Amino acid sequence: MGSDEVKKFNCIITGAGGFVGQALASALLADPLVSKLTLTDIFKPDVPQTTSQSGVETRCLDADLTSLETCQSLFTPDINLIYLLHGIMSGAAEANLELGLKVNIDSTRQILDILRHTNPGVKVIYPSSLAVYGPPATPTTKITELNTPVPGTSYGAQKHICETLLDDYSRRGLLDGRVTVRPGKPTGAASSFASGIFREPLKGEKCTLPVSKDLEIWICSPRTVVKNLIIARDIPKEKFPGTRLVNIPGVTVTIREMLEALKAVGGDEALKLVEEKRDDATEKIVLSWPTRLDISRAKALGFAEDGTLTNTLKEYIDDYGGKIS
């Protein structure tokens, strides 16, 4: 390779069949810096449709990442960029402790240990969760990356364990990890209603709202999440003194404000499709998450800030289709 030739990425995305995984894959397929892309999940993921492709060599595989043999065959020395998006989400991890431990901790450690031996220093992007922090001291407390995590759920504890492990491996120079705390098709995530109350009504389908309209949450648009996952890849490791953890930008909103945005974009017809049906278990989980994050470190590193709720909905319709009044 000539000295003026840019080294291209041979990338793998785990959990690539999910919403964020597919959106990230679509962006990477159009990225001229990517030469190869492996998409893997417990089922064989699709190759997302893109308006512009840069000739990326793509393969899609179903894989059990709790299997050592499978992981050894997947994470080969030629891979130089890894996005670890797989996992058992919040509600499901709370309901099934053993499964959460196996997938969220054991498989992640297994992958990191393979990588530090076969691909020392390789770049690993790990999207974590604000669930690691636990509830704030007060409703207006702003959480920084240096807050002591006190997870209020098994999911938060499991993600925190993996954050700490990747942070330590990066400190030792074994891997080049970047941990992004990001906001949370319905999944086992307790936060799935937050996207569902936009997604389903805009498709003309009913959805359930399991929490109070006055509840606050920290959210981020799909475009901003994907944009920042790529930005995380391109920041030099020297700009991460100390912890590799970064709170990527988002916005604090109430559920009521989200419904108002839905009405503004989709009209009364869309709003009527949201059925209020409180679920104490879901609300308890969501109340254990902080609602205000300090994003000053992310801004200093060049991460993109999020826009308004209405703009997010219009972007969603542009990207995924739906109805607009």
mmCIF file of C-alpha atoms in Angstrom:
data_model
loop_
_atom_site.group_PDB
_atom_site.id
_atom_site.type_symbol
_atom_site.label_atom_id
_atom_site.label_comp_id
_atom_site.label_asym_id
_atom_site.label_seq_id
_atom_site.Cartn_x
_atom_site.Cartn_y
_atom_site.Cartn_z
ATOM 1 C CA MET A 1 0.000 0.000 0.000
ATOM 2 C CA GLY A 2 1.424 3.357 -1.021
ATOM 3 C CA SER A 3 2.168 5.964 1.608
ATOM 4 C CA ASP A 4 -0.555 8.253 0.223
ATOM 5 C CA GLU A 5 -3.153 5.455 0.047
ATOM 6 C CA VAL A 6 -5.871 5.541 2.692
ATOM 7 C CA LYS A 7 -6.276 2.314 4.636
ATOM 8 C CA LYS A 8 -9.840 1.099 4.261
ATOM 9 C CA PHE A 9 -12.018 -0.535 6.887
ATOM 10 C CA ASN A 10 -12.925 -4.198 6.992
ATOM 11 C CA CYS A 11 -15.842 -3.850 9.400
ATOM 12 C CA ILE A 12 -18.141 -6.169 11.319
ATOM 13 C CA ILE A 13 -21.429 -5.198 12.998
ATOM 14 C CA THR A 14 -22.941 -7.540 15.572
ATOM 15 C CA GLY A 15 -26.666 -7.148 16.191
ATOM 16 C CA ALA A 16 -26.854 -5.933 12.601
ATOM 17 C CA GLY A 17 -30.451 -7.055 12.138
ATOM 18 C CA GLY A 18 -31.778 -4.463 14.574
ATOM 19 C CA PHE A 19 -32.982 -0.959 13.768
ATOM 20 C CA VAL A 20 -29.725 0.825 14.620
ATOM 21 C CA GLY A 21 -27.649 -1.973 13.094
ATOM 22 C CA GLN A 22 -29.453 -1.687 9.770
ATOM 23 C CA ALA A 23 -29.219 2.119 9.771
ATOM 24 C CA LEU A 24 -25.492 1.963 10.555
ATOM 25 C CA ALA A 25 -24.929 -0.684 7.881
ATOM 26 C CA SER A 26 -26.685 1.505 5.320
ATOM 27 C CA ALA A 27 -24.383 4.422 6.151
ATOM 28 C CA LEU A 28 -21.247 2.270 6.021
ATOM 29 C CA LEU A 29 -22.256 0.780 2.651
ATOM 30 C CA ALA A 30 -22.154 4.294 1.213
ATOM 31 C CA ASP A 31 -18.853 5.137 2.923
ATOM 32 C CA PRO A 32 -15.836 5.193 0.560
ATOM 33 C CA LEU A 33 -13.562 4.353 3.516
ATOM 34 C CA VAL A 34 -15.234 0.943 3.935
ATOM 35 C CA SER A 35 -14.110 -1.929 1.701
ATOM 36 C CA LYS A 36 -15.696 -4.930 3.461
ATOM 37 C CA LEU A 37 -18.700 -5.239 5.756
ATOM 38 C CA THR A 38 -19.892 -8.264 7.717
ATOM 39 C CA LEU A 39 -23.403 -8.141 9.171
ATOM 40 C CA THR A 40 -24.256 -10.715 11.807
ATOM 41 C CA ASP A 41 -27.102 -11.423 14.212
ATOM 42 C CA ILE A 42 -28.889 -14.445 15.699
ATOM 43 C CA PHE A 43 -30.723 -14.515 12.360
ATOM 44 C CA LYS A 44 -29.232 -13.736 8.959
ATOM 45 C CA PRO A 45 -29.616 -9.946 8.593
ATOM 46 C CA ASP A 46 -30.583 -8.258 5.363
ATOM 47 C CA VAL A 47 -28.358 -5.966 3.364
ATOM 48 C CA PRO A 48 -30.121 -2.589 3.684
ATOM 49 C CA GLN A 49 -31.058 -0.708 0.550
ATOM 50 C CA THR A 50 -28.978 2.415 -0.009
ATOM 51 C CA THR A 51 -29.209 5.176 -2.573
ATOM 52 C CA SER A 52 -25.440 5.157 -3.015
ATOM 53 C CA GLN A 53 -23.051 2.257 -2.622
ATOM 54 C CA SER A 54 -19.279 2.416 -2.863
ATOM 55 C CA GLY A 55 -18.684 -1.168 -3.973
ATOM 56 C CA VAL A 56 -18.431 -2.566 -0.447
ATOM 57 C CA GLU A 57 -17.937 -6.333 -0.300
ATOM 58 C CA THR A 58 -20.722 -7.537 1.996
ATOM 59 C CA ARG A 59 -21.556 -10.777 3.759
ATOM 60 C CA CYS A 60 -24.508 -11.559 6.049
ATOM 61 C CA LEU A 61 -24.317 -14.328 8.639
ATOM 62 C CA ASP A 62 -26.463 -15.749 11.402
ATOM 63 C CA ALA A 63 -24.236 -16.399 14.414
ATOM 64 C CA ASP A 64 -24.442 -17.457 18.043
ATOM 65 C CA LEU A 65 -21.996 -15.080 19.706
ATOM 66 C CA THR A 66 -22.073 -17.094 22.920
ATOM 67 C CA SER A 67 -20.186 -19.823 21.019
ATOM 68 C CA LEU A 68 -16.386 -19.560 21.281
ATOM 69 C CA GLU A 69 -15.891 -21.438 18.025
ATOM 70 C CA THR A 70 -18.276 -19.114 16.164
ATOM 71 C CA CYS A 71 -16.576 -15.989 17.500
ATOM 72 C CA GLN A 72 -13.126 -17.306 16.625
ATOM 73 C CA SER A 73 -14.261 -17.850 13.031
ATOM 74 C CA LEU A 74 -15.876 -14.403 12.805
ATOM 75 C CA PHE A 75 -13.252 -12.131 14.370
ATOM 76 C CA THR A 76 -10.302 -12.764 12.102
ATOM 77 C CA PRO A 77 -7.046 -10.734 12.037
ATOM 78 C CA ASP A 78 -8.020 -8.896 8.836
ATOM 79 C CA ILE A 79 -10.938 -7.089 10.519
ATOM 80 C CA ASN A 80 -9.947 -3.590 11.650
ATOM 81 C CA LEU A 81 -13.246 -2.080 12.833
ATOM 82 C CA ILE A 82 -15.853 -3.642 15.117
ATOM 83 C CA TYR A 83 -19.260 -2.354 16.179
ATOM 84 C CA LEU A 84 -20.704 -4.405 19.057
ATOM 85 C CA LEU A 85 -24.454 -3.756 18.894
ATOM 86 C CA HIS A 86 -25.765 -7.163 19.967
ATOM 87 C CA GLY A 87 -27.410 -7.751 23.309
ATOM 88 C CA ILE A 88 -30.451 -8.664 25.354
ATOM 89 C CA MET A 89 -32.261 -5.378 25.928
ATOM 90 C CA SER A 90 -33.442 -3.822 29.183
ATOM 91 C CA GLY A 91 -36.865 -5.374 29.755
ATOM 92 C CA ALA A 92 -35.787 -8.807 28.522
ATOM 93 C CA ALA A 93 -32.553 -8.723 30.563
ATOM 94 C CA GLU A 94 -34.548 -7.850 33.675
ATOM 95 C CA ALA A 95 -36.949 -10.733 33.030
ATOM 96 C CA ASN A 96 -34.222 -13.307 32.318
ATOM 97 C CA LEU A 97 -31.054 -12.767 34.353
ATOM 98 C CA GLU A 98 -29.208 -15.827 33.044
ATOM 99 C CA LEU A 99 -29.782 -14.925 29.396
ATOM 100 C CA GLY A 100 -28.701 -11.333 30.012
ATOM 101 C CA LEU A 101 -25.488 -12.478 31.698
ATOM 102 C CA LYS A 102 -24.721 -14.908 28.899
ATOM 103 C CA VAL A 103 -25.307 -12.535 25.992
ATOM 104 C CA ASN A 104 -24.540 -9.112 27.419
ATOM 105 C CA ILE A 105 -21.443 -10.004 29.462
ATOM 106 C CA ASP A 106 -20.067 -13.425 28.560
ATOM 107 C CA SER A 107 -20.268 -13.056 24.774
ATOM 108 C CA THR A 108 -18.857 -9.518 24.877
ATOM 109 C CA ARG A 109 -15.886 -10.508 27.036
ATOM 110 C CA GLN A 110 -15.292 -13.518 24.795
ATOM 111 C CA ILE A 111 -15.167 -11.259 21.717
ATOM 112 C CA LEU A 112 -12.890 -8.692 23.378
ATOM 113 C CA ASP A 113 -10.501 -11.417 24.530
ATOM 114 C CA ILE A 114 -10.320 -12.908 21.038
ATOM 115 C CA LEU A 115 -9.676 -9.461 19.569
ATOM 116 C CA ARG A 116 -6.921 -8.489 22.001
ATOM 117 C CA HIS A 117 -4.994 -11.624 20.995
ATOM 118 C CA THR A 118 -5.726 -11.781 17.253
ATOM 119 C CA ASN A 119 -6.178 -8.059 16.489
ATOM 120 C CA PRO A 120 -4.213 -6.162 19.169
ATOM 121 C CA GLY A 121 -5.050 -2.468 19.156
ATOM 122 C CA VAL A 122 -8.072 -2.913 16.883
ATOM 123 C CA LYS A 123 -10.794 -0.257 16.987
ATOM 124 C CA VAL A 124 -13.936 -1.351 18.868
ATOM 125 C CA ILE A 125 -17.061 0.837 19.077
ATOM 126 C CA TYR A 126 -19.354 -0.204 21.924
ATOM 127 C CA PRO A 127 -22.740 1.570 22.112
ATOM 128 C CA SER A 128 -23.726 1.268 25.747
ATOM 129 C CA SER A 129 -26.768 2.711 27.514
ATOM 130 C CA LEU A 130 -27.697 5.512 29.876
ATOM 131 C CA ALA A 131 -29.153 2.695 32.019
ATOM 132 C CA VAL A 132 -25.647 2.242 33.481
ATOM 133 C CA TYR A 133 -25.975 5.427 35.540
ATOM 134 C CA GLY A 134 -29.134 4.655 37.458
ATOM 135 C CA PRO A 135 -31.511 7.378 38.645
ATOM 136 C CA PRO A 136 -30.107 10.911 39.100
ATOM 137 C CA ALA A 137 -29.754 12.463 42.538
ATOM 138 C CA THR A 138 -32.412 15.015 41.559
ATOM 139 C CA PRO A 139 -34.621 15.310 38.457
ATOM 140 C CA THR A 140 -32.437 18.149 37.139
ATOM 141 C CA THR A 141 -29.040 16.558 37.862
ATOM 142 C CA LYS A 142 -26.805 16.510 34.767
ATOM 143 C CA ILE A 143 -24.845 13.277 34.412
ATOM 144 C CA THR A 144 -21.215 13.393 33.278
ATOM 145 C CA GLU A 145 -18.974 10.541 32.154
ATOM 146 C CA LEU A 146 -17.326 10.596 35.592
ATOM 147 C CA ASN A 147 -20.516 10.048 37.580
ATOM 148 C CA THR A 148 -20.374 6.888 39.676
ATOM 149 C CA PRO A 149 -22.725 4.397 37.983
ATOM 150 C CA VAL A 150 -25.415 2.919 40.238
ATOM 151 C CA PRO A 151 -27.456 0.846 37.758
ATOM 152 C CA GLY A 152 -31.080 0.298 38.647
ATOM 153 C CA THR A 153 -31.505 -2.743 36.388
ATOM 154 C CA SER A 154 -29.612 -5.899 35.448
ATOM 155 C CA TYR A 155 -29.250 -4.535 31.915
ATOM 156 C CA GLY A 156 -27.572 -1.391 33.208
ATOM 157 C CA ALA A 157 -25.238 -3.439 35.408
ATOM 158 C CA GLN A 158 -24.309 -5.734 32.516
ATOM 159 C CA LYS A 159 -23.561 -2.839 30.170
ATOM 160 C CA HIS A 160 -21.499 -1.116 32.877
ATOM 161 C CA ILE A 161 -19.382 -4.245 33.346
ATOM 162 C CA CYS A 162 -18.601 -4.334 29.619
ATOM 163 C CA GLU A 163 -17.874 -0.588 29.521
ATOM 164 C CA THR A 164 -15.356 -1.010 32.342
ATOM 165 C CA LEU A 165 -13.687 -3.983 30.685
ATOM 166 C CA LEU A 166 -13.285 -2.233 27.325
ATOM 167 C CA ASP A 167 -12.071 0.919 29.081
ATOM 168 C CA ASP A 168 -9.407 -1.096 30.904
ATOM 169 C CA TYR A 169 -8.312 -3.002 27.790
ATOM 170 C CA SER A 170 -7.958 0.360 26.020
ATOM 171 C CA ARG A 171 -5.946 1.814 28.918
ATOM 172 C CA ARG A 172 -3.567 -1.128 28.622
ATOM 173 C CA GLY A 173 -3.257 -0.664 24.832
ATOM 174 C CA LEU A 174 -4.796 -4.072 24.096
ATOM 175 C CA LEU A 175 -7.699 -2.584 22.126
ATOM 176 C CA ASP A 176 -8.743 0.872 20.880
ATOM 177 C CA GLY A 177 -12.207 1.099 22.412
ATOM 178 C CA ARG A 178 -14.769 3.877 22.227
ATOM 179 C CA VAL A 179 -17.836 3.581 24.487
ATOM 180 C CA THR A 180 -20.817 5.698 23.496
ATOM 181 C CA VAL A 181 -23.746 5.995 25.859
ATOM 182 C CA ARG A 182 -26.725 6.233 23.567
ATOM 183 C CA PRO A 183 -30.465 6.558 24.166
ATOM 184 C CA GLY A 184 -32.453 3.852 23.762
ATOM 185 C CA LYS A 185 -39.386 -2.635 15.087
ATOM 186 C CA PRO A 186 -40.182 -3.228 18.937
ATOM 187 C CA THR A 187 -37.589 -5.103 20.964
ATOM 188 C CA GLY A 188 -37.162 -6.336 24.505
ATOM 189 C CA ALA A 189 -36.028 -2.829 25.417
ATOM 190 C CA ALA A 190 -38.191 -1.082 27.986
ATOM 191 C CA SER A 191 -37.633 2.073 25.923
ATOM 192 C CA SER A 192 -39.089 0.578 22.726
ATOM 193 C CA PHE A 193 -42.334 2.479 23.327
ATOM 194 C CA ALA A 194 -40.396 5.734 22.785
ATOM 195 C CA SER A 195 -39.806 4.890 19.141
ATOM 196 C CA GLY A 196 -43.042 2.913 18.856
ATOM 197 C CA ILE A 197 -45.300 5.890 19.604
ATOM 198 C CA PHE A 198 -43.801 7.560 16.531
ATOM 199 C CA ARG A 199 -43.134 4.589 14.271
ATOM 200 C CA GLU A 200 -46.418 2.682 14.481
ATOM 201 C CA PRO A 201 -48.874 5.613 14.228
ATOM 202 C CA LEU A 202 -46.974 7.052 11.265
ATOM 203 C CA LYS A 203 -47.531 3.667 9.555
ATOM 204 C CA GLY A 204 -51.224 3.760 10.448
ATOM 205 C CA GLU A 205 -50.831 1.133 13.177
ATOM 206 C CA LYS A 206 -51.853 1.154 16.846
ATOM 207 C CA CYS A 207 -49.299 1.260 19.641
ATOM 208 C CA THR A 208 -49.308 1.189 23.435
ATOM 209 C CA LEU A 209 -48.024 3.909 25.756
ATOM 210 C CA PRO A 210 -47.059 2.151 29.026
ATOM 211 C CA VAL A 211 -45.842 5.192 31.016
ATOM 212 C CA SER A 212 -47.108 8.542 32.258
ATOM 213 C CA LYS A 213 -47.261 11.438 29.809
ATOM 214 C CA ASP A 214 -45.362 13.527 32.363
ATOM 215 C CA LEU A 215 -42.366 11.185 32.413
ATOM 216 C CA GLU A 216 -39.125 12.641 31.006
ATOM 217 C CA ILE A 217 -36.654 10.680 28.884
ATOM 218 C CA TRP A 218 -33.400 11.362 27.030
ATOM 219 C CA ILE A 219 -33.718 10.561 23.325
ATOM 220 C CA CYS A 220 -31.783 10.932 20.094
ATOM 221 C CA SER A 221 -32.760 10.727 16.429
ATOM 222 C CA PRO A 222 -31.674 7.691 14.371
ATOM 223 C CA ARG A 223 -29.681 9.882 11.976
ATOM 224 C CA THR A 224 -27.739 11.472 14.825
ATOM 225 C CA VAL A 225 -27.045 8.106 16.485
ATOM 226 C CA VAL A 226 -25.615 6.680 13.256
ATOM 227 C CA LYS A 227 -23.681 9.847 12.440
ATOM 228 C CA ASN A 228 -22.050 9.760 15.872
ATOM 229 C CA LEU A 229 -21.199 6.065 15.667
ATOM 230 C CA ILE A 230 -19.184 6.896 12.546
ATOM 231 C CA ILE A 231 -17.645 9.993 14.121
ATOM 232 C CA ALA A 232 -16.541 7.791 17.055
ATOM 233 C CA ARG A 233 -14.601 5.672 14.550
ATOM 234 C CA ASP A 234 -12.693 8.610 13.128
ATOM 235 C CA ILE A 235 -11.553 10.385 16.306
ATOM 236 C CA PRO A 236 -7.843 9.717 17.004
ATOM 237 C CA LYS A 237 -7.300 7.660 20.136
ATOM 238 C CA GLU A 238 -4.966 10.338 21.481
ATOM 239 C CA LYS A 239 -8.034 12.546 21.988
ATOM 240 C CA PHE A 240 -9.407 10.120 24.587
ATOM 241 C CA PRO A 241 -7.296 10.803 27.696
ATOM 242 C CA GLY A 242 -8.624 8.870 30.656
ATOM 243 C CA THR A 243 -11.935 7.134 30.110
ATOM 244 C CA ARG A 244 -13.092 6.097 26.643
ATOM 245 C CA LEU A 245 -16.694 6.778 27.677
ATOM 246 C CA VAL A 246 -18.571 9.563 25.870
ATOM 247 C CA ASN A 247 -22.149 10.728 26.433
ATOM 248 C CA ILE A 248 -23.289 11.379 22.884
ATOM 249 C CA PRO A 249 -25.787 14.208 22.340
ATOM 250 C CA GLY A 250 -29.522 13.882 22.745
ATOM 251 C CA VAL A 251 -32.434 15.909 24.101
ATOM 252 C CA THR A 252 -34.612 15.741 27.213
ATOM 253 C CA VAL A 253 -38.332 15.555 26.451
ATOM 254 C CA THR A 254 -41.543 14.552 28.166
ATOM 255 C CA ILE A 255 -43.808 11.915 26.677
ATOM 256 C CA ARG A 256 -46.417 14.654 26.342
ATOM 257 C CA GLU A 257 -44.023 16.675 24.153
ATOM 258 C CA MET A 258 -43.412 13.600 22.009
ATOM 259 C CA LEU A 259 -47.143 13.157 21.483
ATOM 260 C CA GLU A 260 -47.486 16.832 20.579
ATOM 261 C CA ALA A 261 -44.756 16.389 17.965
ATOM 262 C CA LEU A 262 -46.549 13.305 16.632
ATOM 263 C CA LYS A 263 -49.738 15.337 16.255
ATOM 264 C CA ALA A 264 -47.866 18.193 14.559
ATOM 265 C CA VAL A 265 -46.435 15.838 11.966
ATOM 266 C CA GLY A 266 -49.043 13.072 11.666
ATOM 267 C CA GLY A 267 -52.219 14.887 12.729
ATOM 268 C CA ASP A 268 -55.038 13.747 15.017
ATOM 269 C CA GLU A 269 -55.352 10.531 13.002
ATOM 270 C CA ALA A 270 -51.884 9.414 14.100
ATOM 271 C CA LEU A 271 -52.348 10.570 17.694
ATOM 272 C CA LYS A 272 -55.551 8.527 18.080
ATOM 273 C CA LEU A 273 -53.592 5.346 17.382
ATOM 274 C CA VAL A 274 -51.624 5.725 20.665
ATOM 275 C CA GLU A 275 -53.385 3.790 23.433
ATOM 276 C CA GLU A 276 -52.507 4.623 27.030
ATOM 277 C CA LYS A 277 -52.004 1.440 29.030
ATOM 278 C CA ARG A 278 -49.770 1.919 32.067
ATOM 279 C CA ASP A 279 -47.318 -0.853 32.902
ATOM 280 C CA ASP A 280 -45.686 -0.522 36.315
ATOM 281 C CA ALA A 281 -42.721 -2.767 35.438
ATOM 282 C CA THR A 282 -41.814 -0.728 32.346
ATOM 283 C CA GLU A 283 -42.273 2.594 34.143
ATOM 284 C CA LYS A 284 -40.078 1.440 37.031
ATOM 285 C CA ILE A 285 -37.254 0.595 34.623
ATOM 286 C CA VAL A 286 -37.527 3.877 32.722
ATOM 287 C CA LEU A 287 -37.600 5.894 35.963
ATOM 288 C CA SER A 288 -34.215 4.364 36.866
ATOM 289 C CA TRP A 289 -32.554 6.178 33.945
ATOM 290 C CA PRO A 290 -31.130 9.718 34.021
ATOM 291 C CA THR A 291 -32.863 12.315 31.852
ATOM 292 C CA ARG A 292 -30.113 14.921 31.484
ATOM 293 C CA LEU A 293 -26.603 14.151 30.285
ATOM 294 C CA ASP A 294 -23.640 16.530 30.131
ATOM 295 C CA ILE A 295 -22.516 16.409 26.493
ATOM 296 C CA SER A 296 -19.646 18.912 26.758
ATOM 297 C CA ARG A 297 -17.036 16.185 26.187
ATOM 298 C CA ALA A 298 -18.875 14.911 23.112
ATOM 299 C CA LYS A 299 -19.105 18.436 21.671
ATOM 300 C CA ALA A 300 -15.393 19.033 22.270
ATOM 301 C CA LEU A 301 -14.611 15.800 20.415
ATOM 302 C CA GLY A 302 -16.746 16.841 17.441
ATOM 303 C CA PHE A 303 -19.828 14.674 17.912
ATOM 304 C CA ALA A 304 -23.003 15.916 16.217
ATOM 305 C CA GLU A 305 -25.803 17.478 18.262
ATOM 306 C CA ASP A 306 -29.424 16.398 17.887
ATOM 307 C CA GLY A 307 -32.286 18.461 16.446
ATOM 308 C CA THR A 308 -35.904 19.086 17.415
ATOM 309 C CA LEU A 309 -38.527 16.378 17.835
ATOM 310 C CA THR A 310 -40.469 17.591 14.824
ATOM 311 C CA ASN A 311 -37.354 17.528 12.672
ATOM 312 C CA THR A 312 -36.574 14.011 13.899
ATOM 313 C CA LEU A 313 -40.020 12.811 12.807
ATOM 314 C CA LYS A 314 -39.692 14.408 9.391
ATOM 315 C CA GLU A 315 -36.272 12.766 8.966
ATOM 316 C CA TYR A 316 -37.781 9.429 9.962
ATOM 317 C CA ILE A 317 -40.509 9.754 7.343
ATOM 318 C CA ASP A 318 -37.930 10.700 4.707
ATOM 319 C CA ASP A 319 -35.771 7.699 5.609
ATOM 320 C CA TYR A 320 -38.362 5.006 6.357
ATOM 321 C CA GLY A 321 -41.670 6.178 4.951
ATOM 322 C CA GLY A 322 -44.894 7.000 6.755
ATOM 323 C CA LYS A 323 -47.728 9.463 6.713
ATOM 324 C CA ILE A 324 -47.511 13.183 7.255
ATOM 325 C CA SER A 325 -50.331 15.700 7.601
#
